[in-house]
CSV table of N, CA, C and O in Angstrom, one decimal:
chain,number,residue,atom,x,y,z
K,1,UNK,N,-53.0,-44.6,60.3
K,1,UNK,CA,-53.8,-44.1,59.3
K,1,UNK,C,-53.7,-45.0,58.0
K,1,UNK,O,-52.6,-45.5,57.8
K,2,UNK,N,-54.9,-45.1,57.0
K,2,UNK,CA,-54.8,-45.6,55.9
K,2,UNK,C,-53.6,-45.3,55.1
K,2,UNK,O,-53.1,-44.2,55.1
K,3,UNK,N,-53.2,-46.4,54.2
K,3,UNK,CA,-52.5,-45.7,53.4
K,3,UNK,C,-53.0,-45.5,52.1
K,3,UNK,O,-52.3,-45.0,51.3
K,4,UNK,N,-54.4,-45.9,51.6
K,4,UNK,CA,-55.2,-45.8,50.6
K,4,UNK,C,-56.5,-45.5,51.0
K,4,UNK,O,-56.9,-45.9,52.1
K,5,UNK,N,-57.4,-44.6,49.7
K,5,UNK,CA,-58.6,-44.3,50.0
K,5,UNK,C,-59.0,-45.3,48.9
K,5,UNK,O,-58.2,-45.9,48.2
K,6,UNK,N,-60.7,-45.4,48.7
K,6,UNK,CA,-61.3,-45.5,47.4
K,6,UNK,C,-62.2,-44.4,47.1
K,6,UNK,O,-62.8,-43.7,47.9
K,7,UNK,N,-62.3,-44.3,45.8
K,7,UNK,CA,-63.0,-43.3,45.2
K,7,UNK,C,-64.3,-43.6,45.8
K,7,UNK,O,-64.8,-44.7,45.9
K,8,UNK,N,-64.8,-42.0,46.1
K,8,UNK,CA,-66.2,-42.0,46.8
K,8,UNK,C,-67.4,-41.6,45.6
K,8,UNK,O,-68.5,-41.3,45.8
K,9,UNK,N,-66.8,-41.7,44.4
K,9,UNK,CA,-67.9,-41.3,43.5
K,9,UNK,C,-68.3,-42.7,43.8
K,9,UNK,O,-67.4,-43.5,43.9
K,10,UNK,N,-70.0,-43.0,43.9
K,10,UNK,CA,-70.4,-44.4,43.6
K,10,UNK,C,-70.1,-44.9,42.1
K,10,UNK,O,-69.9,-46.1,42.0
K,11,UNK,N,-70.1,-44.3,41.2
K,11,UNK,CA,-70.6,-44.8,40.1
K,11,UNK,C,-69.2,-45.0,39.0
K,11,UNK,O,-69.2,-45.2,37.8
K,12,UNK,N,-67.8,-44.8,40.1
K,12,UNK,CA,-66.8,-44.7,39.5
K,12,UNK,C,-66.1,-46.3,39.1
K,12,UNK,O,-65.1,-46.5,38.4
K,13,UNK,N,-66.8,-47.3,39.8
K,13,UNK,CA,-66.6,-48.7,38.7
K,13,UNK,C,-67.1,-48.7,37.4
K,13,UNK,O,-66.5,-49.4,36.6
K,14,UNK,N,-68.4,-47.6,37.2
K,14,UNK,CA,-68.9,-48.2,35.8
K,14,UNK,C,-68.2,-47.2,34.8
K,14,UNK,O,-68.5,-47.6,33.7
K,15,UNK,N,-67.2,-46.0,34.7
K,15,UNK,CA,-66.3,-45.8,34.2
K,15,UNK,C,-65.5,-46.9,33.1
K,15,UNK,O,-64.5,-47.6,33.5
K,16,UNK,N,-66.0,-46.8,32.0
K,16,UNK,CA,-65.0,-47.8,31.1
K,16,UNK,C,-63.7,-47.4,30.8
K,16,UNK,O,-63.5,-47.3,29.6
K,17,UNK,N,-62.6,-46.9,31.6
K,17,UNK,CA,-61.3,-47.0,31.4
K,17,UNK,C,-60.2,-48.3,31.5
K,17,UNK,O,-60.3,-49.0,32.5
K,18,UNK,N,-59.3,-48.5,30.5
K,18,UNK,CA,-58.6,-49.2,31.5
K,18,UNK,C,-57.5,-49.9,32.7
K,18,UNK,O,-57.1,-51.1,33.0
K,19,UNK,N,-57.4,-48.1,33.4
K,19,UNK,CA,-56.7,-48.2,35.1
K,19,UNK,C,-58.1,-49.1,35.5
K,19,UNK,O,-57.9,-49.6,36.6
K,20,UNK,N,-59.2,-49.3,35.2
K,20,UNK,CA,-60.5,-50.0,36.0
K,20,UNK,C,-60.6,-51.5,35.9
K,20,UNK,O,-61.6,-51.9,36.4
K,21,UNK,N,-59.7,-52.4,35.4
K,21,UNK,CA,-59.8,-53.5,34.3
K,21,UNK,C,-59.0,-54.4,35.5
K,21,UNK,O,-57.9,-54.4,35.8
K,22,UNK,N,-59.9,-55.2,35.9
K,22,UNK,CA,-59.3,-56.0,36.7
K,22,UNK,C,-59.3,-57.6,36.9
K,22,UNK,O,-60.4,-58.1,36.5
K,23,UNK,N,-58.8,-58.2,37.2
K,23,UNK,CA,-59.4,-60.0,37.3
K,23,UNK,C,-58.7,-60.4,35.7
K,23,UNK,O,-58.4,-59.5,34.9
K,24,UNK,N,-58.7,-61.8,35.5
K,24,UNK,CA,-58.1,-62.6,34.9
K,24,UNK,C,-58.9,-63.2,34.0
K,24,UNK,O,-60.0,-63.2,34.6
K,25,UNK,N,-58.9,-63.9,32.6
K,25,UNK,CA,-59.8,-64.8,31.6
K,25,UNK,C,-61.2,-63.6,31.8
K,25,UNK,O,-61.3,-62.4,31.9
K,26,UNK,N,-62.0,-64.8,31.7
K,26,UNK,CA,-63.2,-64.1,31.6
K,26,UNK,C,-63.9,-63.5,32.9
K,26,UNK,O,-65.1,-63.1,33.1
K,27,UNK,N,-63.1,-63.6,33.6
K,27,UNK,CA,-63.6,-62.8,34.7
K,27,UNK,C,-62.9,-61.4,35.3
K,27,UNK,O,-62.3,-61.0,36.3
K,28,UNK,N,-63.5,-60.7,33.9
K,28,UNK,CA,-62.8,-59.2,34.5
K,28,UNK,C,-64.3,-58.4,34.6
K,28,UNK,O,-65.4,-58.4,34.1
K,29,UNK,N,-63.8,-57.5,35.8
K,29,UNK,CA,-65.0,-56.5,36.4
K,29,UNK,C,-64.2,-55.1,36.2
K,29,UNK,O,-63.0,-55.1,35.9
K,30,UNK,N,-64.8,-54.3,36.2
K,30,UNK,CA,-64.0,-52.9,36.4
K,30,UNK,C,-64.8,-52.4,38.0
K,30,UNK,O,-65.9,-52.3,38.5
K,31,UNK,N,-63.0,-52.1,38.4
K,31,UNK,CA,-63.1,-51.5,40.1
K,31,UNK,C,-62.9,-50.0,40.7
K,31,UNK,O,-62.0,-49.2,40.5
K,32,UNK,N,-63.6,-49.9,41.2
K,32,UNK,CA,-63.1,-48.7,42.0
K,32,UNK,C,-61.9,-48.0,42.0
K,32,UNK,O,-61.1,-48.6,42.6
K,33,UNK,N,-61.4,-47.0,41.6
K,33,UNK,CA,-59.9,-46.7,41.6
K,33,UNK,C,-59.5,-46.6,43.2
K,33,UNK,O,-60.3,-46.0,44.0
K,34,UNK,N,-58.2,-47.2,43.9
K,34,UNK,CA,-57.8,-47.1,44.6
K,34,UNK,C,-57.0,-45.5,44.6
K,34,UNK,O,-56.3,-45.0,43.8
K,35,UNK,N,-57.2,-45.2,45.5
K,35,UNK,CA,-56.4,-43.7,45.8
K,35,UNK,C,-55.2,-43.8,46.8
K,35,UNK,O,-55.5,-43.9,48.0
K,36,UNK,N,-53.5,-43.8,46.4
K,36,UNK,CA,-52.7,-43.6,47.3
K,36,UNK,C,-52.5,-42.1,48.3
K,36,UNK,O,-52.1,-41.1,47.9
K,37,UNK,N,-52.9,-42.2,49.4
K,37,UNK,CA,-52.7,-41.3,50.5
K,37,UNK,C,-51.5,-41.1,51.0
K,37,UNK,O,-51.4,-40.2,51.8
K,38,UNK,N,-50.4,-41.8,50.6
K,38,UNK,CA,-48.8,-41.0,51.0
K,38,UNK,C,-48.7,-40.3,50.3
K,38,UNK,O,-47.6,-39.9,50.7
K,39,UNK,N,-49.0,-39.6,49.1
K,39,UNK,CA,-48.6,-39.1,48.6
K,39,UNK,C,-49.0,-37.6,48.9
K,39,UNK,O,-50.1,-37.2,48.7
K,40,UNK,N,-47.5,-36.5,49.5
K,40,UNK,CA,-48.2,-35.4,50.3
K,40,UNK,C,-48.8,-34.6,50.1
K,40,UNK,O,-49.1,-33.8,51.0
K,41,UNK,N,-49.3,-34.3,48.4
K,41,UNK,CA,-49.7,-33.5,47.6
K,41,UNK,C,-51.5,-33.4,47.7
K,41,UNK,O,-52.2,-32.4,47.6
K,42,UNK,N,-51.8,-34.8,47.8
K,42,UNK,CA,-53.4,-34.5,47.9
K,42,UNK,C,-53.6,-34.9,49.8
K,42,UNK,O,-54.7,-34.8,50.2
K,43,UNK,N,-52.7,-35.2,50.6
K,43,UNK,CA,-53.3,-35.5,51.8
K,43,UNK,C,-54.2,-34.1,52.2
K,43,UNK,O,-55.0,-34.4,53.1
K,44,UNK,N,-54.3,-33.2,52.0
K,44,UNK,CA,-54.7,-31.6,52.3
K,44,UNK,C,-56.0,-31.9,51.4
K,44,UNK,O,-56.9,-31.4,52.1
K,45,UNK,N,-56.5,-32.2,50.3
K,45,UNK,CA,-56.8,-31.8,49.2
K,45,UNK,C,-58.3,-32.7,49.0
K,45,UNK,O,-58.4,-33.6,49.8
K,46,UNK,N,-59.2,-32.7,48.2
K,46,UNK,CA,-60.4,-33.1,47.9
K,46,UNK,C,-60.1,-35.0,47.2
K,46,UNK,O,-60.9,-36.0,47.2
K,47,UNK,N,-58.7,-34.6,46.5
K,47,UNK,CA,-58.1,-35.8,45.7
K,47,UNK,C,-57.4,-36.8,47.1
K,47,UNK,O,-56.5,-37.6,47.0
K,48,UNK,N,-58.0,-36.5,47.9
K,48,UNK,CA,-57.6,-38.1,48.5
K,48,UNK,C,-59.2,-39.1,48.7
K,48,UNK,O,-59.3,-40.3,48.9
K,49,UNK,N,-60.0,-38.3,48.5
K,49,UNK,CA,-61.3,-39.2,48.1
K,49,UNK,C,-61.5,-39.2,47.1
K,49,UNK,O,-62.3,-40.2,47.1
K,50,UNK,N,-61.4,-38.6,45.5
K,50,UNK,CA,-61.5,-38.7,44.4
K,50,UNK,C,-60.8,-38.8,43.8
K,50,UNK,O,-59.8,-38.0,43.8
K,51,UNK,N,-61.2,-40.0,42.9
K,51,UNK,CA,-59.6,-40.2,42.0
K,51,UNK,C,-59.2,-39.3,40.8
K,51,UNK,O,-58.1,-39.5,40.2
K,52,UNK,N,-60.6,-37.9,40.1
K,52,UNK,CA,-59.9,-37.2,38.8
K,52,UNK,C,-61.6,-36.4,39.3
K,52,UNK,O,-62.6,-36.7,39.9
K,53,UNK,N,-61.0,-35.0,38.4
K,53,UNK,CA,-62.3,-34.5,38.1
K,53,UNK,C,-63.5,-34.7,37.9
K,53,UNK,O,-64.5,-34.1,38.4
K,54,UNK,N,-63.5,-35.8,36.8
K,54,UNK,CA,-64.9,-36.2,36.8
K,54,UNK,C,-65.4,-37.2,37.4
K,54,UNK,O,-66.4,-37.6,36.9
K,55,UNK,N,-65.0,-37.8,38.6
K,55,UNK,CA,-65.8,-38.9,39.7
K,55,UNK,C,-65.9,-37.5,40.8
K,55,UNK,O,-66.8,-37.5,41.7
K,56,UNK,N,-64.9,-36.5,40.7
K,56,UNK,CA,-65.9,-35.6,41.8
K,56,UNK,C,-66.8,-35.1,41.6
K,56,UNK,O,-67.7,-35.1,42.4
K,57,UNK,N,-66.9,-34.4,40.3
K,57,UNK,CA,-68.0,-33.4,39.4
K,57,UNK,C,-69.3,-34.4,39.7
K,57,UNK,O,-70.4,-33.9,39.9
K,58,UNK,N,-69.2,-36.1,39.6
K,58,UNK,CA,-69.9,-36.4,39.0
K,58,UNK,C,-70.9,-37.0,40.8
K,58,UNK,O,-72.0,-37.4,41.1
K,59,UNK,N,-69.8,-36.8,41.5
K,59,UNK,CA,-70.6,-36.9,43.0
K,59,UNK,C,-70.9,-35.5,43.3
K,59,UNK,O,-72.0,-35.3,43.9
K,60,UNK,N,-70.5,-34.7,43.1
K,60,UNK,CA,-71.4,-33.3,43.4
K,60,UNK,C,-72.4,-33.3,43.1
K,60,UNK,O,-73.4,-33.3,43.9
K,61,UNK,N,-72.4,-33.5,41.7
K,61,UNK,CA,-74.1,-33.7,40.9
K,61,UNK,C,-75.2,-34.0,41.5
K,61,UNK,O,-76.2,-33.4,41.7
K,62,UNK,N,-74.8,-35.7,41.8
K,62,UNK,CA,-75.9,-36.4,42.2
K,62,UNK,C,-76.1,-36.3,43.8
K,62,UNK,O,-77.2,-36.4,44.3
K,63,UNK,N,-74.8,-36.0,44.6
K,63,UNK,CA,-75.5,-35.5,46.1
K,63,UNK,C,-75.4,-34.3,45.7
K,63,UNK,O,-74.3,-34.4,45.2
K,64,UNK,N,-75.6,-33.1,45.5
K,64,UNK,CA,-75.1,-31.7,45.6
K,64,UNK,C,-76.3,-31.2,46.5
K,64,UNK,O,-76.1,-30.1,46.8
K,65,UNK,N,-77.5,-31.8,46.9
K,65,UNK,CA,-78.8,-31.3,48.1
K,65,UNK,C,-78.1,-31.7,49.4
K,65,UNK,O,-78.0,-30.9,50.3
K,66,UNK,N,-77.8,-32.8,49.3
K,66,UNK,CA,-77.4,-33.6,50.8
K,66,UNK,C,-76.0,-33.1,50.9
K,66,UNK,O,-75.6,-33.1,52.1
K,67,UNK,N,-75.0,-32.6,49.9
K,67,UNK,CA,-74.0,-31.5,50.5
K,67,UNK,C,-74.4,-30.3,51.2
K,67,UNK,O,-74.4,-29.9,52.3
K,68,UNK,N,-75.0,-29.8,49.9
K,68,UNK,CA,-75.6,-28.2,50.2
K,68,UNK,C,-76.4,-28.5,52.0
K,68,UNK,O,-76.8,-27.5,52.6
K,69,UNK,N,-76.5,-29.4,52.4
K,69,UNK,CA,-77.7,-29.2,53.7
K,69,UNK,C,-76.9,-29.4,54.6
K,69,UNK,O,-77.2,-29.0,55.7
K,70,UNK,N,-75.3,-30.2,54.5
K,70,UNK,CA,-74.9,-30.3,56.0
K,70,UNK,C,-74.2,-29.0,56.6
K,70,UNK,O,-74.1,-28.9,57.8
K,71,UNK,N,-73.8,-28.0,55.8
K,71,UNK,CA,-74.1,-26.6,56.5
K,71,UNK,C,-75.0,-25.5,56.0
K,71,UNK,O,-74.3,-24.5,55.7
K,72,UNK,N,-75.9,-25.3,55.8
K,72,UNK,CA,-76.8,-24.3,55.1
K,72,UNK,C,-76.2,-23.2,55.5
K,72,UNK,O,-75.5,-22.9,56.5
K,73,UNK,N,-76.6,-22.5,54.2
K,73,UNK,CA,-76.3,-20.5,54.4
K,73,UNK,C,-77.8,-20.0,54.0
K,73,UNK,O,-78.5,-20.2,53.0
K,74,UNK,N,-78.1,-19.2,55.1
K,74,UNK,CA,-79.6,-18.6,55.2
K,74,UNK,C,-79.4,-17.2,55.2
K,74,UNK,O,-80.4,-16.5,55.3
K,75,UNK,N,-78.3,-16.7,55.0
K,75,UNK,CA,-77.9,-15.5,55.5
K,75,UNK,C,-75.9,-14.9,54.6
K,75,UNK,O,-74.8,-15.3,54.8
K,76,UNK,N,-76.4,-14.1,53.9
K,76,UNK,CA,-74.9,-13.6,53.2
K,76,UNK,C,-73.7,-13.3,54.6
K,76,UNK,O,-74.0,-13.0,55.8
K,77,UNK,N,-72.5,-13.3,54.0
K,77,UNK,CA,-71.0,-13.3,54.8
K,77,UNK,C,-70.7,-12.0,54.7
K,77,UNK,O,-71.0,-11.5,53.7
K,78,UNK,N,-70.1,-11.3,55.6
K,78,UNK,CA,-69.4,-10.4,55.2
K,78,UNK,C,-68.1,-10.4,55.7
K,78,UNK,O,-67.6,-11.2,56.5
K,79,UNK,N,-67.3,-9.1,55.0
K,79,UNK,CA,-66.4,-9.0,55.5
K,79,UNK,C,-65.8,-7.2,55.5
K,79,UNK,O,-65.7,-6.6,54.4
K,80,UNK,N,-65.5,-6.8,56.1
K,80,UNK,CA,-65.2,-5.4,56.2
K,80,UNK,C,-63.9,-5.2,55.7
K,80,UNK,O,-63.0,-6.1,56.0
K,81,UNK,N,-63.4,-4.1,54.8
K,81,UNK,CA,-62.9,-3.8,53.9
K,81,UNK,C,-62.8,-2.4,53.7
K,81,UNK,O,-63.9,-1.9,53.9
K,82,UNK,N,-61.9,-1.6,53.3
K,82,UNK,CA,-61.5,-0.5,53.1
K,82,UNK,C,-60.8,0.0,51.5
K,82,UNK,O,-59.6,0.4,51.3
K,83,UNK,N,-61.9,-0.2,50.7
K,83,UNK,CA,-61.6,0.8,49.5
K,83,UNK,C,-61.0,2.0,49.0
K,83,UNK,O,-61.7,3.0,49.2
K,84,UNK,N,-59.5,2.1,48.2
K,84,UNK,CA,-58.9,3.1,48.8
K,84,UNK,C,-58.6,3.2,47.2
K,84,UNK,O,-58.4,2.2,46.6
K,85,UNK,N,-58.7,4.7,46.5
K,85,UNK,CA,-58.9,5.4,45.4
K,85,UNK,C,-57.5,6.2,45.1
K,85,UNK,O,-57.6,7.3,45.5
K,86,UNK,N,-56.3,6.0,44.7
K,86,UNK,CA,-55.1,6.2,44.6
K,86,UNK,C,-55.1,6.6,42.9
K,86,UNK,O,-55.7,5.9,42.0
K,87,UNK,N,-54.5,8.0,42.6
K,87,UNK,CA,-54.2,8.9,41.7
K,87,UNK,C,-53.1,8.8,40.9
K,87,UNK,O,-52.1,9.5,41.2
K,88,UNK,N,-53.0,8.1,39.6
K,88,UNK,CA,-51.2,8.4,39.4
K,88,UNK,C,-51.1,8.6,38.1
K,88,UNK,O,-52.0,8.7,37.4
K,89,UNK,N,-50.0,8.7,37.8
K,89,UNK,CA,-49.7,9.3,36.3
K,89,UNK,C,-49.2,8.1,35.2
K,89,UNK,O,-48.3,7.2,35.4
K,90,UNK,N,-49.8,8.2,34.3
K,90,UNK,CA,-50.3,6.9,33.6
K,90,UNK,C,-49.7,7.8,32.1
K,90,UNK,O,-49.6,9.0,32.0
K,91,UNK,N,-49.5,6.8,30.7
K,91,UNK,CA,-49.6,7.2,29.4
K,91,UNK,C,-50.2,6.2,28.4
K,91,UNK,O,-50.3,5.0,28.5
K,92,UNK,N,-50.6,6.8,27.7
K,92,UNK,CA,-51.3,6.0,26.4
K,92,UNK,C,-51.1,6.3,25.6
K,92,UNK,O,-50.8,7.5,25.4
K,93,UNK,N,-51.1,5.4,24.4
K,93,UNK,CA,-51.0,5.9,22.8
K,93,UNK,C,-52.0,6.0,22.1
K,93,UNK,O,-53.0,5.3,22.0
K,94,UNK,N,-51.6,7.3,21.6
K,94,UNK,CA,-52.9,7.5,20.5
K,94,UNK,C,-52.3,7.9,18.9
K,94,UNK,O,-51.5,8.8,18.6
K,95,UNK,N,-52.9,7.2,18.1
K,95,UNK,CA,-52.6,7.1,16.9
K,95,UNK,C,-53.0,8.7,16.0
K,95,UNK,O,-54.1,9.2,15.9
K,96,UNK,N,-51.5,9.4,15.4
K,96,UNK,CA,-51.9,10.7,15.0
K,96,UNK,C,-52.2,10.9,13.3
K,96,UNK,O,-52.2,10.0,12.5
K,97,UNK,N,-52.3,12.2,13.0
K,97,UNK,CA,-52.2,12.2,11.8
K,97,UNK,C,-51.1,12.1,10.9
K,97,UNK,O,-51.2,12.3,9.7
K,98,UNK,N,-49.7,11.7,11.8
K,98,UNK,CA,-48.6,11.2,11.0
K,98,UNK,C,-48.6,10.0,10.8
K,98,UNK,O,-47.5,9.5,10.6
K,99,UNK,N,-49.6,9.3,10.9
K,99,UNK,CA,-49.5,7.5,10.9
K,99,UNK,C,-48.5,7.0,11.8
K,99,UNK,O,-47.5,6.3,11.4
K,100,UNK,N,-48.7,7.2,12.9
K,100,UNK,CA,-47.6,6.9,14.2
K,100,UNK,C,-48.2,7.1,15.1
K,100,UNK,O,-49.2,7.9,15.0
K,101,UNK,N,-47.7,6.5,16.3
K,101,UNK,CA,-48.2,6.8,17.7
K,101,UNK,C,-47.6,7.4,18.0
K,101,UNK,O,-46.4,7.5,17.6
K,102,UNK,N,-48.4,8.6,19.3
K,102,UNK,CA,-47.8,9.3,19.8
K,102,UNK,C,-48.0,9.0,21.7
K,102,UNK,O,-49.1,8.5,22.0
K,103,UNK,N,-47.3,9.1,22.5
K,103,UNK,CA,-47.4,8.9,24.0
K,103,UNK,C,-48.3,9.9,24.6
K,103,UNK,O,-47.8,11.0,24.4
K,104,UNK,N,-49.5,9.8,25.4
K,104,UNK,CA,-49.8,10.9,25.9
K,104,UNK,C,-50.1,10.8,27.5
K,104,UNK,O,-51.1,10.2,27.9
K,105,UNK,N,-49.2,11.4,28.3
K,105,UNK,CA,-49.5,11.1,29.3
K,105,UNK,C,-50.9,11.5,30.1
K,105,UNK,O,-51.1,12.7,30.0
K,106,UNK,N,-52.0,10.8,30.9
K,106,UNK,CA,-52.8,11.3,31.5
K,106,UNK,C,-52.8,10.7,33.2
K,106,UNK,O,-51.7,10.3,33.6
K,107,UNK,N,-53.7,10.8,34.0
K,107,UNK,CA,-53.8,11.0,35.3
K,107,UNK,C,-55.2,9.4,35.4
K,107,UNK,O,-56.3,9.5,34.9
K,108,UNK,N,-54.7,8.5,36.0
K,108,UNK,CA,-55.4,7.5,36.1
K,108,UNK,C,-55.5,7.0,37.2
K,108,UNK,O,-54.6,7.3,37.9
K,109,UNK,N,-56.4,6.3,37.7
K,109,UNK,CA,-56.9,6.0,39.3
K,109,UNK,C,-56.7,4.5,39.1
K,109,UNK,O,-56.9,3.9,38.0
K,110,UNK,N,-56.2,4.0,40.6
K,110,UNK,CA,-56.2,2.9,40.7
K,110,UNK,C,-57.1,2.7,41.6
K,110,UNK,O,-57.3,3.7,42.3
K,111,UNK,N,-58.1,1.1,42.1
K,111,UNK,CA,-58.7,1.3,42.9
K,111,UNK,C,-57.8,-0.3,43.8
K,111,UNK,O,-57.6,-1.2,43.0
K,112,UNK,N,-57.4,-0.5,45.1
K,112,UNK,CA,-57.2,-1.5,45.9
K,112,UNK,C,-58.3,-1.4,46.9
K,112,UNK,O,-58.9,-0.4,47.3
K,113,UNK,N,-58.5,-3.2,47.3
K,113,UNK,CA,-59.2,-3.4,48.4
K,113,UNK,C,-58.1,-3.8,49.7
K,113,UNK,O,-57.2,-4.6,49.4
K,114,UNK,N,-58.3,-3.3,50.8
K,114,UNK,CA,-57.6,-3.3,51.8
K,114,UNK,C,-58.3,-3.9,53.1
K,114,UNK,O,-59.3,-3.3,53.6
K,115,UNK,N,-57.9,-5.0,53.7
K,115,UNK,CA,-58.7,-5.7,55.1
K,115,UNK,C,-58.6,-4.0,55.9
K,115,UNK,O,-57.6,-3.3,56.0
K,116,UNK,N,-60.0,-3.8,56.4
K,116,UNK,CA,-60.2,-2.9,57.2
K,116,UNK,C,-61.7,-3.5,58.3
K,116,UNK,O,-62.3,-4.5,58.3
K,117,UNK,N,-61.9,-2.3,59.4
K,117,UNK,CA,-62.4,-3.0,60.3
K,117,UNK,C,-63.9,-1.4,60.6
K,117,UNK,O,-64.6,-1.2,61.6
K,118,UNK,N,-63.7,-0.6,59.1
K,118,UNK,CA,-65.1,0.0,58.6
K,118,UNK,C,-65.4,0.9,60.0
K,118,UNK,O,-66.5,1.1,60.5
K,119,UNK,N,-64.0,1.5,60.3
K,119,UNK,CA,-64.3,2.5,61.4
K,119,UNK,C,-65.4,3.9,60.9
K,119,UNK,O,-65.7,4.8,61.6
């Protein structure tokens, strides 16, 4: 396997930084950022083809049709789930006519979602 990628934004040479600054006298170009791939942190990750947020942001942009099309969604996902409404005893402060708070306990709902299979 490689042990380097290059950045897949096209347009990530014309980036005026200078990690881009390359060649000698008068013949400097700015290059492509090279991307190290041993490093085990982006091998999983979108950052082994792009070298910073904005050469990905800035390839989403300009393909974001010819992304969006190589899997289309024609139709919403779901997923089944079990909404569960749990009762408990809770307090709050409320400000009295002694210029002080006072604790007042009341009865408060929590709501969790739980993987269920919507028997």
């Amino acid at each position: 396997m490689a042990t380097h990628n290059w950045c897949h934004n096209p347009d990530c040479h014309t980036i005026r930084t200078t990690s881009r600054v390359r060649g000698s006298g008068n013949n400097k170009v700015l290059r492509t950022v090279k991307i190290n791939t041993d490093n085990r942190y982006i091998q999983e990750s979108i950052f082994q083809y792009f070298c910073n947020n904005n050469c990905l942001f800035a390839f989403l942009n300009k393909f974001r049709n010819e992304v969006a099309n190589i899997r289309p969604v024609r139709e919403p996902s779901e997923t089944p789930i079990k909404v569960v409404k749990e009762k408990y005893e809770s307090s709050k402060y409320v400000w009295n006519d002694n210029d002080s708070y006072e604790r007042k306990p009341y009865t408060a709902t929590r709501t969790t979602i739980q993987a269920g299979d919507n028997d």
